[in-house]
């Protein structure tokens, strides 16, 4: 798995990490394909999320832990902080199982946001977070970073809840969304599988993959 490959246009933003492993690239191409139905789409989204998790968690701090093997006692490791996944509803839910396949102990917080189709502004409708979220390593997950409004609102909400160890993970990012998120939250690393060309006049990512929520849930 490679990381740290910056899209040329984004090269000044050191906290944008494109996880462009060949397996992720090929699965993402299948995901984009308009003939991929919602069952296949869900499977691919989970598989890509699982593969990306390896890279997104690369710098999670660990601490020593005594382990007794069948032979003797030795020093092993455990994650220094608990992990909380925060899928942005709805489409972020489509990545949860893939991430949980790796981070089996993670707790889940939910943030419900949808974009107003005219203004493209995020509209919050649901929030439920673990009580001790501020002490944990938080991964916000959402397949799409378009204008950046939803990610920005989610991260602002989490910071107000006291979260300091925070990263954002998506599949497809638009340059506009990266710029907007970085402008307000330059401390939050953005992990994506691809940076696409641009937004169209309706705020959709081009070439993108269409409406992620509709494709995950078959609506
Ligand atoms: C999609 C996507 C993001 C948001 C990205 O959700 O899952 O949350 O759009 O767009 P932005 O960067 O311009 O805010 P949507 O609002 O369509 O809701 P849904 O997941 O319920 O379909
Ligand atoms: N939300 C989506 O689901 N797709 C886009 O292209 C933009 C926002």
CSV table of C-alpha atoms and ligand atoms in Angstrom, one decimal:
chain,number,residue,atom,x,y,z
A,1,UNK,CA,0.0,0.0,0.0
A,2,UNK,CA,1.5,3.4,-1.0
A,3,UNK,CA,0.5,6.6,0.6
A,4,UNK,CA,1.6,10.2,0.4
A,5,UNK,CA,1.0,10.5,-3.3
A,6,UNK,CA,-0.3,14.0,-3.8
A,7,UNK,CA,-2.4,15.0,-6.7
A,8,UNK,CA,-0.2,17.6,-8.5
A,9,UNK,CA,-2.8,20.4,-8.0
A,10,UNK,CA,-3.0,19.7,-4.3
A,11,UNK,CA,0.8,19.3,-3.8
A,12,UNK,CA,0.9,22.3,-1.4
A,13,UNK,CA,-1.5,20.6,1.0
A,14,UNK,CA,0.7,18.2,2.9
A,15,UNK,CA,-2.2,16.6,4.8
A,16,UNK,CA,-4.0,15.3,1.7
A,17,UNK,CA,-3.1,11.6,1.2
A,18,UNK,CA,-4.3,9.7,-1.8
A,19,UNK,CA,-4.3,6.0,-1.1
A,20,UNK,CA,-3.9,4.8,-4.7
A,21,UNK,CA,-2.9,1.2,-4.4
A,22,UNK,CA,-3.6,-0.7,-7.7
A,23,UNK,CA,-6.3,-2.9,-6.1
A,24,UNK,CA,-8.1,0.2,-4.7
A,25,UNK,CA,-7.8,1.9,-8.1
A,26,UNK,CA,-9.3,-1.1,-9.9
A,27,UNK,CA,-12.1,-1.5,-7.4
A,28,UNK,CA,-12.9,2.2,-7.5
A,29,UNK,CA,-13.2,2.0,-11.3
A,30,UNK,CA,-15.8,-0.8,-10.9
A,31,UNK,CA,-17.6,1.3,-8.3
A,32,UNK,CA,-17.8,4.3,-10.6
A,33,UNK,CA,-19.3,2.2,-13.4
A,34,UNK,CA,-23.0,3.1,-13.9
A,35,UNK,CA,-23.9,-0.6,-14.5
A,36,UNK,CA,-22.7,-1.6,-11.0
A,37,UNK,CA,-25.9,-2.4,-9.1
A,38,UNK,CA,-26.4,-1.5,-5.4
A,39,UNK,CA,-25.4,-5.0,-4.1
A,40,UNK,CA,-22.1,-4.9,-6.0
A,41,UNK,CA,-21.7,-1.2,-5.0
A,42,UNK,CA,-22.0,-2.0,-1.3
A,43,UNK,CA,-19.5,-4.9,-1.5
A,44,UNK,CA,-16.9,-2.7,-3.4
A,45,UNK,CA,-17.4,0.2,-1.0
A,46,UNK,CA,-16.7,-2.0,2.0
A,47,UNK,CA,-13.7,-3.6,0.3
A,48,UNK,CA,-12.1,-0.3,-0.6
A,49,UNK,CA,-12.9,1.1,2.9
A,50,UNK,CA,-11.2,-1.9,4.4
A,51,UNK,CA,-8.1,-1.6,2.2
A,52,UNK,CA,-7.8,2.2,2.9
A,53,UNK,CA,-8.1,1.6,6.7
A,54,UNK,CA,-4.6,0.1,6.7
A,55,UNK,CA,-3.1,3.4,5.4
A,56,UNK,CA,-5.5,5.7,7.3
A,57,UNK,CA,-4.4,4.2,10.6
A,58,UNK,CA,-0.7,4.0,9.9
A,59,UNK,CA,0.3,6.6,12.4
A,60,UNK,CA,-2.1,5.6,15.2
A,61,UNK,CA,0.0,5.6,18.4
A,62,UNK,CA,0.6,2.3,20.2
A,63,UNK,CA,1.8,1.5,23.7
A,64,UNK,CA,3.6,-1.6,25.1
A,65,UNK,CA,1.5,-4.5,26.4
A,66,UNK,CA,2.8,-7.6,28.1
A,67,UNK,CA,1.9,-10.7,26.2
A,68,UNK,CA,2.4,-14.3,27.4
A,69,UNK,CA,3.1,-16.6,24.5
A,70,UNK,CA,3.0,-20.4,24.9
A,71,UNK,CA,6.8,-20.1,25.4
A,72,UNK,CA,7.4,-17.0,27.5
A,73,UNK,CA,6.4,-13.5,28.4
A,74,UNK,CA,7.2,-10.7,25.9
A,75,UNK,CA,6.3,-7.1,25.1
A,76,UNK,CA,3.7,-6.6,22.5
A,77,UNK,CA,1.6,-3.6,21.5
A,78,UNK,CA,-1.9,-2.2,21.7
A,79,UNK,CA,-3.5,0.9,20.3
A,80,UNK,CA,-2.9,3.8,22.7
A,81,UNK,CA,-6.4,5.2,22.2
A,82,UNK,CA,-9.8,3.7,21.5
A,83,UNK,CA,-11.2,4.3,18.1
A,84,UNK,CA,-14.5,5.9,17.1
A,85,UNK,CA,-15.9,5.7,13.6
A,86,UNK,CA,-18.2,8.5,12.6
A,87,UNK,CA,-20.0,7.7,9.4
A,88,UNK,CA,-21.8,10.7,7.9
A,89,UNK,CA,-25.3,9.4,7.1
A,90,UNK,CA,-26.4,8.1,4.9
A,91,UNK,CA,-23.6,7.1,2.5
A,92,UNK,CA,-20.9,6.9,5.2
A,93,UNK,CA,-22.7,3.9,6.6
A,94,UNK,CA,-21.7,2.1,3.4
A,95,UNK,CA,-18.1,2.2,4.5
A,96,UNK,CA,-18.6,1.2,8.2
A,97,UNK,CA,-18.4,-2.6,7.9
A,98,UNK,CA,-15.2,-2.4,5.8
A,99,UNK,CA,-13.5,-0.3,8.4
A,100,UNK,CA,-14.8,-2.4,11.2
A,101,UNK,CA,-13.4,-5.5,9.6
A,102,UNK,CA,-10.0,-4.1,10.6
A,103,UNK,CA,-10.9,-2.0,13.7
A,104,UNK,CA,-13.1,-4.6,15.3
A,105,UNK,CA,-13.3,-2.8,18.7
A,106,UNK,CA,-14.2,0.6,17.3
A,107,UNK,CA,-17.3,2.3,18.6
A,108,UNK,CA,-19.6,4.2,16.2
A,109,UNK,CA,-20.9,7.7,16.4
A,110,UNK,CA,-23.5,8.9,13.9
A,111,UNK,CA,-23.9,12.2,12.3
A,112,UNK,CA,-26.9,12.7,10.0
A,113,UNK,CA,-26.5,15.4,7.4
A,114,UNK,CA,-28.0,15.9,3.9
A,115,UNK,CA,-27.2,18.5,1.3
A,116,UNK,CA,-30.0,20.9,0.4
A,117,UNK,CA,-30.3,20.3,-3.3
A,118,UNK,CA,-30.6,24.0,-4.1
A,119,UNK,CA,-28.2,25.7,-1.8
A,120,UNK,CA,-25.9,22.6,-1.4
A,121,UNK,CA,-25.6,23.6,2.3
A,122,UNK,CA,-25.5,20.7,4.7
A,123,UNK,CA,-28.7,20.2,6.8
A,124,UNK,CA,-28.0,18.4,10.2
A,125,UNK,CA,-30.8,16.0,11.3
A,126,UNK,CA,-29.2,13.5,13.7
A,127,UNK,CA,-26.3,13.3,16.1
A,128,UNK,CA,-25.3,10.5,18.5
A,129,UNK,CA,-21.8,10.2,19.8
A,130,UNK,CA,-20.1,8.0,22.4
A,131,UNK,CA,-19.8,9.9,25.7
A,132,UNK,CA,-16.0,9.7,25.9
A,133,UNK,CA,-15.4,10.4,22.2
A,134,UNK,CA,-13.0,13.3,23.1
A,135,UNK,CA,-10.5,10.7,24.4
A,136,UNK,CA,-10.5,8.6,21.3
A,137,UNK,CA,-9.0,8.5,17.8
A,138,UNK,CA,-11.8,9.6,15.5
A,139,UNK,CA,-12.3,8.6,11.9
A,140,UNK,CA,-15.0,10.5,10.0
A,141,UNK,CA,-16.1,8.5,7.0
A,142,UNK,CA,-18.1,9.5,4.0
A,143,UNK,CA,-17.5,8.3,0.4
A,144,UNK,CA,-17.8,11.8,-1.2
A,145,UNK,CA,-16.1,15.1,-0.5
A,146,UNK,CA,-17.8,17.5,-3.0
A,147,UNK,CA,-18.2,21.1,-1.9
A,148,UNK,CA,-16.9,20.1,1.5
A,149,UNK,CA,-19.9,21.5,3.3
A,150,UNK,CA,-20.9,18.2,4.9
A,151,UNK,CA,-17.4,17.2,6.0
A,152,UNK,CA,-16.8,20.7,7.4
A,153,UNK,CA,-20.0,20.7,9.4
A,154,UNK,CA,-19.2,17.1,10.7
A,155,UNK,CA,-15.7,18.1,11.8
A,156,UNK,CA,-16.8,21.4,13.3
A,157,UNK,CA,-19.4,19.5,15.3
A,158,UNK,CA,-16.9,16.9,16.5
A,159,UNK,CA,-14.3,19.6,17.6
A,160,UNK,CA,-17.1,21.3,19.6
A,161,UNK,CA,-17.6,17.9,21.3
A,162,UNK,CA,-13.9,18.1,22.3
A,163,UNK,CA,-12.4,15.8,19.7
A,164,UNK,CA,-8.8,16.5,18.9
A,165,UNK,CA,-7.5,13.3,17.3
A,166,UNK,CA,-9.4,13.5,14.1
A,167,UNK,CA,-9.0,12.3,10.4
A,168,UNK,CA,-11.3,12.4,7.4
A,169,UNK,CA,-11.6,9.4,5.1
A,170,UNK,CA,-13.4,9.5,1.8
A,171,UNK,CA,-13.3,7.7,-1.6
A,172,UNK,CA,-13.6,10.5,-4.1
A,173,UNK,CA,-12.7,14.1,-3.4
A,174,UNK,CA,-13.2,17.2,-5.5
A,175,UNK,CA,-10.4,19.8,-5.5
A,176,UNK,CA,-13.1,22.3,-4.3
A,177,UNK,CA,-14.0,20.2,-1.3
A,178,UNK,CA,-10.4,19.6,-0.3
A,179,UNK,CA,-9.7,23.4,-0.5
A,180,UNK,CA,-12.8,24.2,1.6
A,181,UNK,CA,-12.1,21.6,4.3
A,182,UNK,CA,-8.4,22.4,4.4
A,183,UNK,CA,-9.1,26.2,4.7
A,184,UNK,CA,-11.2,25.8,7.8
A,185,UNK,CA,-9.6,22.7,9.3
A,186,UNK,CA,-6.0,22.6,8.2
A,187,UNK,CA,-5.1,20.3,11.0
A,188,UNK,CA,-7.3,17.4,9.8
A,189,UNK,CA,-5.7,14.9,7.5
A,190,UNK,CA,-7.8,14.1,4.4
A,191,UNK,CA,-7.5,10.5,3.1
A,192,UNK,CA,-9.0,9.7,-0.3
A,193,UNK,CA,-8.7,7.0,-3.0
A,194,UNK,CA,-8.9,9.6,-5.8
A,195,UNK,CA,-9.0,13.4,-6.4
A,196,UNK,CA,-11.4,14.0,-9.3
A,197,UNK,CA,-11.5,16.9,-11.8
A,198,UNK,CA,-14.2,19.3,-10.6
A,199,UNK,CA,-17.7,19.8,-9.5
A,200,UNK,CA,-20.5,20.4,-12.0
A,201,UNK,CA,-23.0,23.2,-11.7
A,202,UNK,CA,-25.2,21.0,-9.5
A,203,UNK,CA,-22.4,20.3,-7.0
A,204,UNK,CA,-21.7,16.7,-8.3
A,205,UNK,CA,-18.2,15.4,-8.6
A,206,UNK,CA,-17.0,14.9,-12.1
A,207,UNK,CA,-16.3,12.2,-13.2
A,208,UNK,CA,-17.3,11.0,-9.7
A,209,UNK,CA,-19.7,8.0,-9.2
A,210,UNK,CA,-23.0,9.8,-9.0
A,211,UNK,CA,-25.1,10.0,-5.8
A,212,UNK,CA,-23.3,7.7,-3.3
A,213,UNK,CA,-26.3,7.5,-0.9
A,214,UNK,CA,-28.7,6.5,-3.7
A,215,UNK,CA,-26.2,3.9,-5.1
A,216,UNK,CA,-25.5,2.3,-1.6
A,217,UNK,CA,-29.2,2.1,-0.7
A,218,UNK,CA,-30.8,1.6,-4.1
A,219,UNK,CA,-33.0,4.7,-3.7
B,1,LIG,C1,-23.5,13.1,0.0
B,1,LIG,C2,-22.2,12.5,0.6
B,1,LIG,C3,-21.7,13.6,1.4
B,1,LIG,C4,-22.1,14.9,0.7
B,1,LIG,C5,-21.0,15.5,0.0
B,1,LIG,O1,-24.5,13.0,1.0
B,1,LIG,O2,-22.4,11.3,1.2
B,1,LIG,O3,-22.2,13.5,2.8
B,1,LIG,O4,-23.1,14.5,-0.2
B,1,LIG,O5,-21.3,16.7,-0.5
B,1,LIG,P1,-20.7,18.1,0.0
B,1,LIG,O6,-19.2,17.9,0.1
B,1,LIG,O7,-21.0,19.0,-1.1
B,1,LIG,O8,-21.3,18.4,1.3
B,1,LIG,P2,-26.0,13.5,0.7
B,1,LIG,O9,-26.1,14.9,1.1
B,1,LIG,O10,-26.3,13.3,-0.8
B,1,LIG,O11,-26.9,12.6,1.6
B,1,LIG,P3,-27.1,11.1,1.6
B,1,LIG,O12,-25.8,10.4,2.0
B,1,LIG,O13,-28.1,10.9,2.7
B,1,LIG,O14,-27.5,10.7,0.3
B,2,LIG,N1,-22.7,13.7,-3.1
B,2,LIG,C1,-22.7,12.6,-3.8
B,2,LIG,O1,-23.2,11.6,-3.4
B,2,LIG,N2,-22.1,12.6,-5.0
B,2,LIG,C2,-21.5,13.7,-5.5
B,2,LIG,O2,-21.0,13.7,-6.7
B,2,LIG,C3,-21.5,14.9,-4.8
B,2,LIG,C4,-22.1,14.9,-3.5
